mmCIF file of C-alpha atoms in Angstrom:
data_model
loop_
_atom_site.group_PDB
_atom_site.id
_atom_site.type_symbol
_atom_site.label_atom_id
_atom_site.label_comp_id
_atom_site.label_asym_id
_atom_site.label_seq_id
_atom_site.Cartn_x
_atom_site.Cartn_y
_atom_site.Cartn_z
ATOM 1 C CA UNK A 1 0.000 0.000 0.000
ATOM 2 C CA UNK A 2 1.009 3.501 -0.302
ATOM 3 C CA UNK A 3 1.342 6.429 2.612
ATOM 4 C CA UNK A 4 0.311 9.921 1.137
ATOM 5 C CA UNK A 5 1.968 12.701 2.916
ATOM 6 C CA UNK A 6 0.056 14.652 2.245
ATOM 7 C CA UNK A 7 -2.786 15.616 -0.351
ATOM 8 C CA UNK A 8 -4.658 17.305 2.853
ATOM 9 C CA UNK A 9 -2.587 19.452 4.203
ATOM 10 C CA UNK A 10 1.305 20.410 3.926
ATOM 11 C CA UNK A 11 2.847 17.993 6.787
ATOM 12 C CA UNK A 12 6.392 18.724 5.719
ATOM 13 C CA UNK A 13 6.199 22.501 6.052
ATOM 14 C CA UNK A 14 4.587 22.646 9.387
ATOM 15 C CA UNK A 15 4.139 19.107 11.208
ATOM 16 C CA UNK A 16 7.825 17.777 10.206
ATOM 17 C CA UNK A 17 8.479 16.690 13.769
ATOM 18 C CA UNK A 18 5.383 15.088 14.529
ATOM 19 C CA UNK A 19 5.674 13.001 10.809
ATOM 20 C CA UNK A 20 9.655 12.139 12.294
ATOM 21 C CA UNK A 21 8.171 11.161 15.881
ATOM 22 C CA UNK A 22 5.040 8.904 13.733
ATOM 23 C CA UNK A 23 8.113 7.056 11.763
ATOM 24 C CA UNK A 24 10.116 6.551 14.657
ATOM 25 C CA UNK A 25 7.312 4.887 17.036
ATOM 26 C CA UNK A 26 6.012 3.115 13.712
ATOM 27 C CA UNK A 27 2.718 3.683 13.070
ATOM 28 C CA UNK A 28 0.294 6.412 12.281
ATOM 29 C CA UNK A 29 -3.357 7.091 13.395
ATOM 30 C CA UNK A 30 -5.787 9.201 10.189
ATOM 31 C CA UNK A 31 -8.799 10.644 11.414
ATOM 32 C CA UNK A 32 -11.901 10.301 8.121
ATOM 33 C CA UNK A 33 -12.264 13.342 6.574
ATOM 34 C CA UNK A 34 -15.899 12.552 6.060
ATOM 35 C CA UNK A 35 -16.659 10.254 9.241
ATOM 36 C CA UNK A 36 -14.463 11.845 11.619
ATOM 37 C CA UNK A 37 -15.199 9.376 14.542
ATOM 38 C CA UNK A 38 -13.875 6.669 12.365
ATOM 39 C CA UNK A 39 -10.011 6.454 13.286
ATOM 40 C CA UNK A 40 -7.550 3.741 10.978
ATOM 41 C CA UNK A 41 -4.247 2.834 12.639
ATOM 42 C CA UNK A 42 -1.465 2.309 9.813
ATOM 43 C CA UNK A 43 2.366 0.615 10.614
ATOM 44 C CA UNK A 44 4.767 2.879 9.154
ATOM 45 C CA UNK A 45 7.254 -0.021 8.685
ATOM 46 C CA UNK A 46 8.659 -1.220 5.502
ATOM 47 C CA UNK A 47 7.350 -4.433 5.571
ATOM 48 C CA UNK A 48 3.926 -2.701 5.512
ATOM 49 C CA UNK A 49 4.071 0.281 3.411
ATOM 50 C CA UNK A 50 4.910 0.318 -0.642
ATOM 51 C CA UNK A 51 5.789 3.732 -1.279
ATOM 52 C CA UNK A 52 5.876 6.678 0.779
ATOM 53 C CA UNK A 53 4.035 9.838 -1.424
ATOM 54 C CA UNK A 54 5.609 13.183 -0.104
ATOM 55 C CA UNK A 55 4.351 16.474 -1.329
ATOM 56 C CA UNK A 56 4.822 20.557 -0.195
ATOM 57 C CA UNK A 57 5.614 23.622 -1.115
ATOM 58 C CA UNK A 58 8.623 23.867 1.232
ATOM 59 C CA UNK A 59 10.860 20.799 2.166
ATOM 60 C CA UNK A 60 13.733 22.750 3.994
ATOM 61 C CA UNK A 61 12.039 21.576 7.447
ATOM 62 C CA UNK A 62 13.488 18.259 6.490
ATOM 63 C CA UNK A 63 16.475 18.489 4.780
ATOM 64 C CA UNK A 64 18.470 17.708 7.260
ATOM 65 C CA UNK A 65 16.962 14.370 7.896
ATOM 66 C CA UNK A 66 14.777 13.313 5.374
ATOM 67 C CA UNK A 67 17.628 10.496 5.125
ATOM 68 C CA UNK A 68 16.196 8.756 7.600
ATOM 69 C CA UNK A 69 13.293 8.520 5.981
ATOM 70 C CA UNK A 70 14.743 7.455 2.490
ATOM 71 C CA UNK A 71 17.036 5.031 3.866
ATOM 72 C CA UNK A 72 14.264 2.676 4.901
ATOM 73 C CA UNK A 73 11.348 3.211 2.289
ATOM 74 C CA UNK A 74 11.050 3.713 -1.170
ATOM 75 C CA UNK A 75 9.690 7.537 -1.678
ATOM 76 C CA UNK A 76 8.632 9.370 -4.233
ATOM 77 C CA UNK A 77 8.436 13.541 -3.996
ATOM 78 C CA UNK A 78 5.808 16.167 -5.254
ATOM 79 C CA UNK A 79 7.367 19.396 -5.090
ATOM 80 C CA UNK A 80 5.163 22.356 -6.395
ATOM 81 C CA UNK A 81 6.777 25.903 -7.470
ATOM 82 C CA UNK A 82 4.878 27.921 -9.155
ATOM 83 C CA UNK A 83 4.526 31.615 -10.105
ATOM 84 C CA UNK A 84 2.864 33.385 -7.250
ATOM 85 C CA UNK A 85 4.084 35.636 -4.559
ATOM 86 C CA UNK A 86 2.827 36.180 -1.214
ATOM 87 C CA UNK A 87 -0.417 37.703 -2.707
ATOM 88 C CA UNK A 88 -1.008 33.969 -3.375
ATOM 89 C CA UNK A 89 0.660 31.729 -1.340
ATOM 90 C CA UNK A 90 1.739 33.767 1.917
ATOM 91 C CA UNK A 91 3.171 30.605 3.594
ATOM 92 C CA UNK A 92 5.256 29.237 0.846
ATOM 93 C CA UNK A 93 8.956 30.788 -0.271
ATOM 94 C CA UNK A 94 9.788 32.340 -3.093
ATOM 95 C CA UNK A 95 10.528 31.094 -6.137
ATOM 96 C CA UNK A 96 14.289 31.186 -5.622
ATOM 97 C CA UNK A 97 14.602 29.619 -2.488
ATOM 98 C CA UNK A 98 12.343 26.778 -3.470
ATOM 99 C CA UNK A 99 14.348 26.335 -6.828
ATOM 100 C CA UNK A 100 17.147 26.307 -4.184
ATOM 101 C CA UNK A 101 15.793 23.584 -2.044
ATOM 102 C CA UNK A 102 14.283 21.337 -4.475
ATOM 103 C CA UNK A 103 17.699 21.101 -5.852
ATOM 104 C CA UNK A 104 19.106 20.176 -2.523
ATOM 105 C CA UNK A 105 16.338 17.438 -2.052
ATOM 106 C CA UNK A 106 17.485 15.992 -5.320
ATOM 107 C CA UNK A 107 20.484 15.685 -4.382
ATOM 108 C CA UNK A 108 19.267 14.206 -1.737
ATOM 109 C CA UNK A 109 16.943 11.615 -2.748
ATOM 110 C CA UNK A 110 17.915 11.245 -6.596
ATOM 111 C CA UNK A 111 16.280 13.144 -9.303
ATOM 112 C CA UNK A 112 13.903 10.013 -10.385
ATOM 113 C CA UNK A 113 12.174 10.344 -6.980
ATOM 114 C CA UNK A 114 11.586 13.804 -7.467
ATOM 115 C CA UNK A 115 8.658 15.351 -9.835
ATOM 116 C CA UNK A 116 7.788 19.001 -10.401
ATOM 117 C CA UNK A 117 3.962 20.239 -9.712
ATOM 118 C CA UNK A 118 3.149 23.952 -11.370
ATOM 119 C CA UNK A 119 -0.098 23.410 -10.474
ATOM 120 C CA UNK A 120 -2.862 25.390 -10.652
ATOM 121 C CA UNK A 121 -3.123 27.592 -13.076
ATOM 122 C CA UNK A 122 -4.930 30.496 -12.843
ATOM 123 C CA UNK A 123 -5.204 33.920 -14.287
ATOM 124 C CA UNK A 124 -5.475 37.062 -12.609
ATOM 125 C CA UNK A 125 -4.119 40.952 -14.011
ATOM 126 C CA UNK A 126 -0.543 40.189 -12.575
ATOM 127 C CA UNK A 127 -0.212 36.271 -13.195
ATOM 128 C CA UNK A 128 -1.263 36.457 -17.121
ATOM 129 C CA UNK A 129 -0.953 34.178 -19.928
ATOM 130 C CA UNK A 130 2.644 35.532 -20.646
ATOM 131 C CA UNK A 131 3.775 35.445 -17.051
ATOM 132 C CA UNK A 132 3.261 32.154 -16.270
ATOM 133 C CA UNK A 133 4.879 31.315 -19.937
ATOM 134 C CA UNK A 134 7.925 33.549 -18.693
ATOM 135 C CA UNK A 135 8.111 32.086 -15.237
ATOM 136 C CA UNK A 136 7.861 28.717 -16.332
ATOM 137 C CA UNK A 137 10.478 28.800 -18.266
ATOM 138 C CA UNK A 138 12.651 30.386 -15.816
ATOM 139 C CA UNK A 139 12.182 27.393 -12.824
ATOM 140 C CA UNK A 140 11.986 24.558 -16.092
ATOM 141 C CA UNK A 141 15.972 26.038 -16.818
ATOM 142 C CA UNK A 142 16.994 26.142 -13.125
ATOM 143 C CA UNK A 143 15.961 22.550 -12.308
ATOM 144 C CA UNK A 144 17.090 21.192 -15.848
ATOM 145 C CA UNK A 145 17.843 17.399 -15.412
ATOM 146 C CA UNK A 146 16.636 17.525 -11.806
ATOM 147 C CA UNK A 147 12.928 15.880 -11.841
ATOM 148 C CA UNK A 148 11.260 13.443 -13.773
ATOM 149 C CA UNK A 149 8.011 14.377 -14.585
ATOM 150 C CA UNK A 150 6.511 18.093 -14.348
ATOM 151 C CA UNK A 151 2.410 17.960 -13.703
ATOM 152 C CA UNK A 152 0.409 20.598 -14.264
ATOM 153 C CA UNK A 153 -3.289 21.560 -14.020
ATOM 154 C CA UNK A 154 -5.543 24.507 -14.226
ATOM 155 C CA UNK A 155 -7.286 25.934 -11.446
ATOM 156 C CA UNK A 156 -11.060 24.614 -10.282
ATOM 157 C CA UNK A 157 -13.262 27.180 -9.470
ATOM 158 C CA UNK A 158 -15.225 26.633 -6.646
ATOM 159 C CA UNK A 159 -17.909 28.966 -4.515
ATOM 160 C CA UNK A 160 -15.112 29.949 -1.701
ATOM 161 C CA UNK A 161 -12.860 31.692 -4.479
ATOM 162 C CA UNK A 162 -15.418 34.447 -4.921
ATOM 163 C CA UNK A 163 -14.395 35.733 -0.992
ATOM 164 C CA UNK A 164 -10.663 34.470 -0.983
ATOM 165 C CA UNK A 165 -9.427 35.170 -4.745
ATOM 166 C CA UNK A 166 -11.454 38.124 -6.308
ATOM 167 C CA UNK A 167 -8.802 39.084 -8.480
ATOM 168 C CA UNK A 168 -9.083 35.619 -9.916
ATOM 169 C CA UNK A 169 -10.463 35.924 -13.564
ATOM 170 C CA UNK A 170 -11.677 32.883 -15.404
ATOM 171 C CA UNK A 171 -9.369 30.857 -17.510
ATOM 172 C CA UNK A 172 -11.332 30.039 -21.046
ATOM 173 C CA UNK A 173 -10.458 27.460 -23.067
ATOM 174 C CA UNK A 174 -8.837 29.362 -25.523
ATOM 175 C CA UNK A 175 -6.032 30.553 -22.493
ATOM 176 C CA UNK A 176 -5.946 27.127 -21.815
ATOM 177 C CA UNK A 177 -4.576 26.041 -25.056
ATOM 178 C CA UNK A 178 -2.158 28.960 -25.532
ATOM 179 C CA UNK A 179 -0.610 27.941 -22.039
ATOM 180 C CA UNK A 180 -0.379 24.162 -22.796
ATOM 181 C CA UNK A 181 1.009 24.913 -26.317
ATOM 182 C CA UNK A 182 3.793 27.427 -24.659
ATOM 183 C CA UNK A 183 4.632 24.822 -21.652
ATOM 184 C CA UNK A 184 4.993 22.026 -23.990
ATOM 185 C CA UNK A 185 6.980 23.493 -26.569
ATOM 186 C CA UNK A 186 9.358 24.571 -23.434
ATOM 187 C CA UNK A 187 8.952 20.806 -22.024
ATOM 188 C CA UNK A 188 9.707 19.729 -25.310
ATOM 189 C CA UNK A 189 12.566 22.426 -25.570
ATOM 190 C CA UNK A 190 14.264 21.239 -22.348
ATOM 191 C CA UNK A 191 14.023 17.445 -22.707
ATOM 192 C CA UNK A 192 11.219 16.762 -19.842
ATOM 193 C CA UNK A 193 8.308 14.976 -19.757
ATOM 194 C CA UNK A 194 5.195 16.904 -19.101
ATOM 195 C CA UNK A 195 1.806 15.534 -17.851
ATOM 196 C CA UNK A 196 -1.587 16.800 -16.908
ATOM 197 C CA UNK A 197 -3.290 16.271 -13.435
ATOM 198 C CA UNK A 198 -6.705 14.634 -13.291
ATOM 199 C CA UNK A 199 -9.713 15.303 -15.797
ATOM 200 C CA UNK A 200 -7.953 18.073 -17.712
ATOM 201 C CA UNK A 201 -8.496 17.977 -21.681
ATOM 202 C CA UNK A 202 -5.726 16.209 -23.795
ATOM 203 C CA UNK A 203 -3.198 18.058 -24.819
ATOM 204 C CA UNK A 204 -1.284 15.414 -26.836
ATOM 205 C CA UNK A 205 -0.670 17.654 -29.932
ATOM 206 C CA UNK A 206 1.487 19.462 -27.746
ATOM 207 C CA UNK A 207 3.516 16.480 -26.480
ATOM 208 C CA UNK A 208 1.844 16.636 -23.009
ATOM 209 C CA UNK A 209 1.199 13.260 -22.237
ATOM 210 C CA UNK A 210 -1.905 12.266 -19.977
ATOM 211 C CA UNK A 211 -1.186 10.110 -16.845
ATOM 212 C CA UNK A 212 -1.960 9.747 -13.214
ATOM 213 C CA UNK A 213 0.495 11.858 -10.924
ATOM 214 C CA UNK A 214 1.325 8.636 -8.655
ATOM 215 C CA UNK A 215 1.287 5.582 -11.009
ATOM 216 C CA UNK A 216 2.841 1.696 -9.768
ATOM 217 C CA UNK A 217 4.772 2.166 -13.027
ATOM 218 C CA UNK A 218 6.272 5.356 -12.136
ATOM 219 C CA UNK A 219 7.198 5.083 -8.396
ATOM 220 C CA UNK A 220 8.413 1.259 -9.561
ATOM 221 C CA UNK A 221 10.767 2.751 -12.222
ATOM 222 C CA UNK A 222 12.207 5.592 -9.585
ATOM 223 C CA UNK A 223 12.449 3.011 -6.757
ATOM 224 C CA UNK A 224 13.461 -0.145 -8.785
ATOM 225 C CA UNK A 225 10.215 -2.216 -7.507
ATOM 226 C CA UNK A 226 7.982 -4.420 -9.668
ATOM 227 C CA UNK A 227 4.614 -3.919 -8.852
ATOM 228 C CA UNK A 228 1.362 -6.045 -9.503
ATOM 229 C CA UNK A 229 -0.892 -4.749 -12.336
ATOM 230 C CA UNK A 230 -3.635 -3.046 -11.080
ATOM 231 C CA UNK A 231 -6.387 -0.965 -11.764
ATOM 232 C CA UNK A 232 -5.952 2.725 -10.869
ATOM 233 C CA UNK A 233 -8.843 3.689 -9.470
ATOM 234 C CA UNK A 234 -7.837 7.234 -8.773
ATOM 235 C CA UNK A 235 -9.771 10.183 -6.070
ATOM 236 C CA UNK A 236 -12.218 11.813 -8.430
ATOM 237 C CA UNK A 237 -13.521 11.628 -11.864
ATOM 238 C CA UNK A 238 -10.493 11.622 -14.517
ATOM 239 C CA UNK A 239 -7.921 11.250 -12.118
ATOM 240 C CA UNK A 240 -5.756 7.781 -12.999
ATOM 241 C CA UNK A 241 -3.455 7.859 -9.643
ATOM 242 C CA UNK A 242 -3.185 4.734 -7.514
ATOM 243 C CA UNK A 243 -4.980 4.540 -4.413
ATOM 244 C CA UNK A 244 -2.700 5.793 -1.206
ATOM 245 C CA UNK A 245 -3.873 6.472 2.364
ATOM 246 C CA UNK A 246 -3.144 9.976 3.562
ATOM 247 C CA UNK A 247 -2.407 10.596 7.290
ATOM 248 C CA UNK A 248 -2.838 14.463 6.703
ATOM 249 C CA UNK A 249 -5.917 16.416 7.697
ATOM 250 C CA UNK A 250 -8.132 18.894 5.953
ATOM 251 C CA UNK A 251 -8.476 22.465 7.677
ATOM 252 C CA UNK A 252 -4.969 22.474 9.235
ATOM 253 C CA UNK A 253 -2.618 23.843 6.454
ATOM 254 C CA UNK A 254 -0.619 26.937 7.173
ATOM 255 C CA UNK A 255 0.311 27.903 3.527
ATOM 256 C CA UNK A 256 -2.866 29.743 3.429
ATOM 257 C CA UNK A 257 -2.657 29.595 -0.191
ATOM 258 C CA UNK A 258 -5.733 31.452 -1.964
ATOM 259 C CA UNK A 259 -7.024 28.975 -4.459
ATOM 260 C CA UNK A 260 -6.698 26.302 -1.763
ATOM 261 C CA UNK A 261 -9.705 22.997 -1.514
ATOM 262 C CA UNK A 262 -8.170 21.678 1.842
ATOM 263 C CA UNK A 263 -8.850 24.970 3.990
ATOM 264 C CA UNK A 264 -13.048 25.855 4.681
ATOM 265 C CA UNK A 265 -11.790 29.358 5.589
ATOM 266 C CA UNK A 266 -8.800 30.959 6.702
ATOM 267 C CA UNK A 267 -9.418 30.762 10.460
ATOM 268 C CA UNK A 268 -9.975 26.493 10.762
ATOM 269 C CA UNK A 269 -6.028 26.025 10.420
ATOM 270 C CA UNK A 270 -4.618 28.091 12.959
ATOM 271 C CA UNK A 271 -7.594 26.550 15.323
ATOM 272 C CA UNK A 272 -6.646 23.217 14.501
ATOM 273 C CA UNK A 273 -3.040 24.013 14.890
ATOM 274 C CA UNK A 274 -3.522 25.117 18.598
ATOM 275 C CA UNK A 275 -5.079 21.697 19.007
ATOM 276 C CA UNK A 276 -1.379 19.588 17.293
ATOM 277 C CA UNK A 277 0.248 17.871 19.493
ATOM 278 C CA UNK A 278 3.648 16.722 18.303
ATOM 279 C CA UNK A 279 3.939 13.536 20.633
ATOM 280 C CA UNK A 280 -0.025 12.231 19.231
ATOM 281 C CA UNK A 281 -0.662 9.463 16.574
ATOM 282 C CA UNK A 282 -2.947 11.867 15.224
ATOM 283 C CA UNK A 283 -1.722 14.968 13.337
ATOM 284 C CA UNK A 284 -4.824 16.955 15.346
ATOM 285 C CA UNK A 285 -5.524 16.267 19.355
ATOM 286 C CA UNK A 286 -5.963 12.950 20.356
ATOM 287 C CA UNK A 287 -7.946 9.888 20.497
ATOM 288 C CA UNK A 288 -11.921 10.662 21.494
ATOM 289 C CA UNK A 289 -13.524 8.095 23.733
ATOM 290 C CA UNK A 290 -16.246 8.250 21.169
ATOM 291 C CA UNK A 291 -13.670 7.341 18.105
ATOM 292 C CA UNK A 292 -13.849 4.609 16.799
ATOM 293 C CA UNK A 293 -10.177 2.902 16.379
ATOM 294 C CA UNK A 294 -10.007 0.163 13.723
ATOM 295 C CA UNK A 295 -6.541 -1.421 11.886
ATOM 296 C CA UNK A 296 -6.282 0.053 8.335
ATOM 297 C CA UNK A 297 -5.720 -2.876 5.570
ATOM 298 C CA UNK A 298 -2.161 -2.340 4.130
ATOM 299 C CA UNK A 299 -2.064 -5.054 1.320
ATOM 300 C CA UNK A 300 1.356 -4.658 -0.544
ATOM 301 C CA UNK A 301 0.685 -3.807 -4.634
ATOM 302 C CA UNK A 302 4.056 -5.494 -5.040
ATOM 303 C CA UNK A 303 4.430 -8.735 -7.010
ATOM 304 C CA UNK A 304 5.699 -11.526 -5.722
ATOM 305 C CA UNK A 305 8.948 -12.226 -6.177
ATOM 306 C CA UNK A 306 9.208 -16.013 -8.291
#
């Protein structure tokens, strides 16, 4: 099976100590999103877990031990840079200093571990058509030979972006097409493979090939496992990513980015926050006497050796 860490929330940037206590007691409690009194217990051992699935927007909280990590599982790491500035993202650095960390992950983990999300798109009077073309370009040059894949997707507009992103001015297809035209041709330019995320329309003419972002087939080829072959049943319609279990939680990410699905409002992650404690099995509080705790399955995808 595979650990996600995390699609939820950004457990590298602001829980790194709690994720290094969870791996050194071996195992991990995840509170359900949707049935929040239902509590799975997962071993974080490798005899249990697959693949460990690592993404943020800031992995200097772990450089310096992220080896210990590595050394015991195979990994595989989503690291998203994309154009914005604080008017954006406010938690996450700027583009230079993430250029200049993602570097020293990958030199770190290895290159084939390592995959770069620009993801999402949007379009607003400073981050235009051309800009993100421009800046694009820029990071795709910097990290040259340094990632496998890059993954990309446009924004989803949802109710909440009408309060949090007012500037935000719908992408039409049109923009859509210019952008994936001037990012392929630059993929294409640079020598790297570039992939949509999820239901997004294909973009083949452009070279952009059309995948899941966490496939058997690619974490096998960066990790040198052989896994069964299995359907991908993926998170939402479109989406062709393996199945993984995520130990983050929604409502608790600091990045307070402006386009962001994980956060109801601004205010739920800094009250959740208050309630982390780094010594818990869960990333927020603790067991309820009205949770109910069962074992998570964790059947291996691998195939068996012969």
């Amino acid at each position: 099976m595979l650990i996600n860490i995390s699609g939820r929330t950004d457990i590298i940037n602001y829980y790194s100590q709690w994720m290094f206590k969870r791996f050194e007691e071996g195992y991990v409690l995840s509170r359900n999103s949707l049935f929040p009194n239902s509590v799975r217990r997962y071993e974080l051992t490798p005899e249990k877990v697959d693949c460990l699935l690592f993404g943020s927007k800031n992995f200097a909280p772990v450089l310096g031990r992220i080896h210990e990590i590595t050394e015991r599982f195979p990994t595989y790491f989503n690291y998203t840079i994309t154009a914005y500035g604080k008017d954006i993202e406010p938690g996450v650095p700027d583009i230079d200093a993430s250029i200049d960390t993602f570097l020293s992950l990958a030199k770190i983990v290895g290159p084939q571990r390592m995959a770069w999300r620009y993801d999402p798109i949007l379009l607003t009077a400073k981050y235009t058509v051309q800009r993100h073309l421009e800046t694009f370009d820029y990071i795709a040059g910097k990290l040259s030979g340094q990632f496998d894949p890059c993954i990309f997707s446009f924004v989803e507009m949802y109710s909440k972006h009408k309060t949090n992103l007012p500037e935000l001015i719908p992408i039409t297809k049109a923009e859509m097409d210019q952008i994936a035209a001037g990012i392929g041709a630059i993929a294409a330019k640079r020598g790297f493979i570039l992939q949509t995320c999820g239901p997004e329309e294909d973009y083949a003419r452009y070279g952009i090939h059309t995948s899941g972002c966490v496939t058997l087939g690619m974490l096998g080829r960066a990790n040198g496992l052989t896994f069964r072959n299995l359907k991908h049943k993926g998170f939402r319609k479109g989406c062709h990513c393996m199945e993984s279990r995520d130990i983050g939680a929604l409502n608790s990410c600091l990045n307070d980015c402006k386009y962001c699905y994980a956060n109801k409002n601004a205010q739920l992650p800094r009250e959740n926050y208050a309630l982390h404690d780094p010594d818990s099995p869960l990333l927020i509080g603790h067991l309820k006497p009205t949770d109910r705790l069962e074992q998570g399955s964790q059947k291996s995808f691998l195939a068996k050796q012969k």
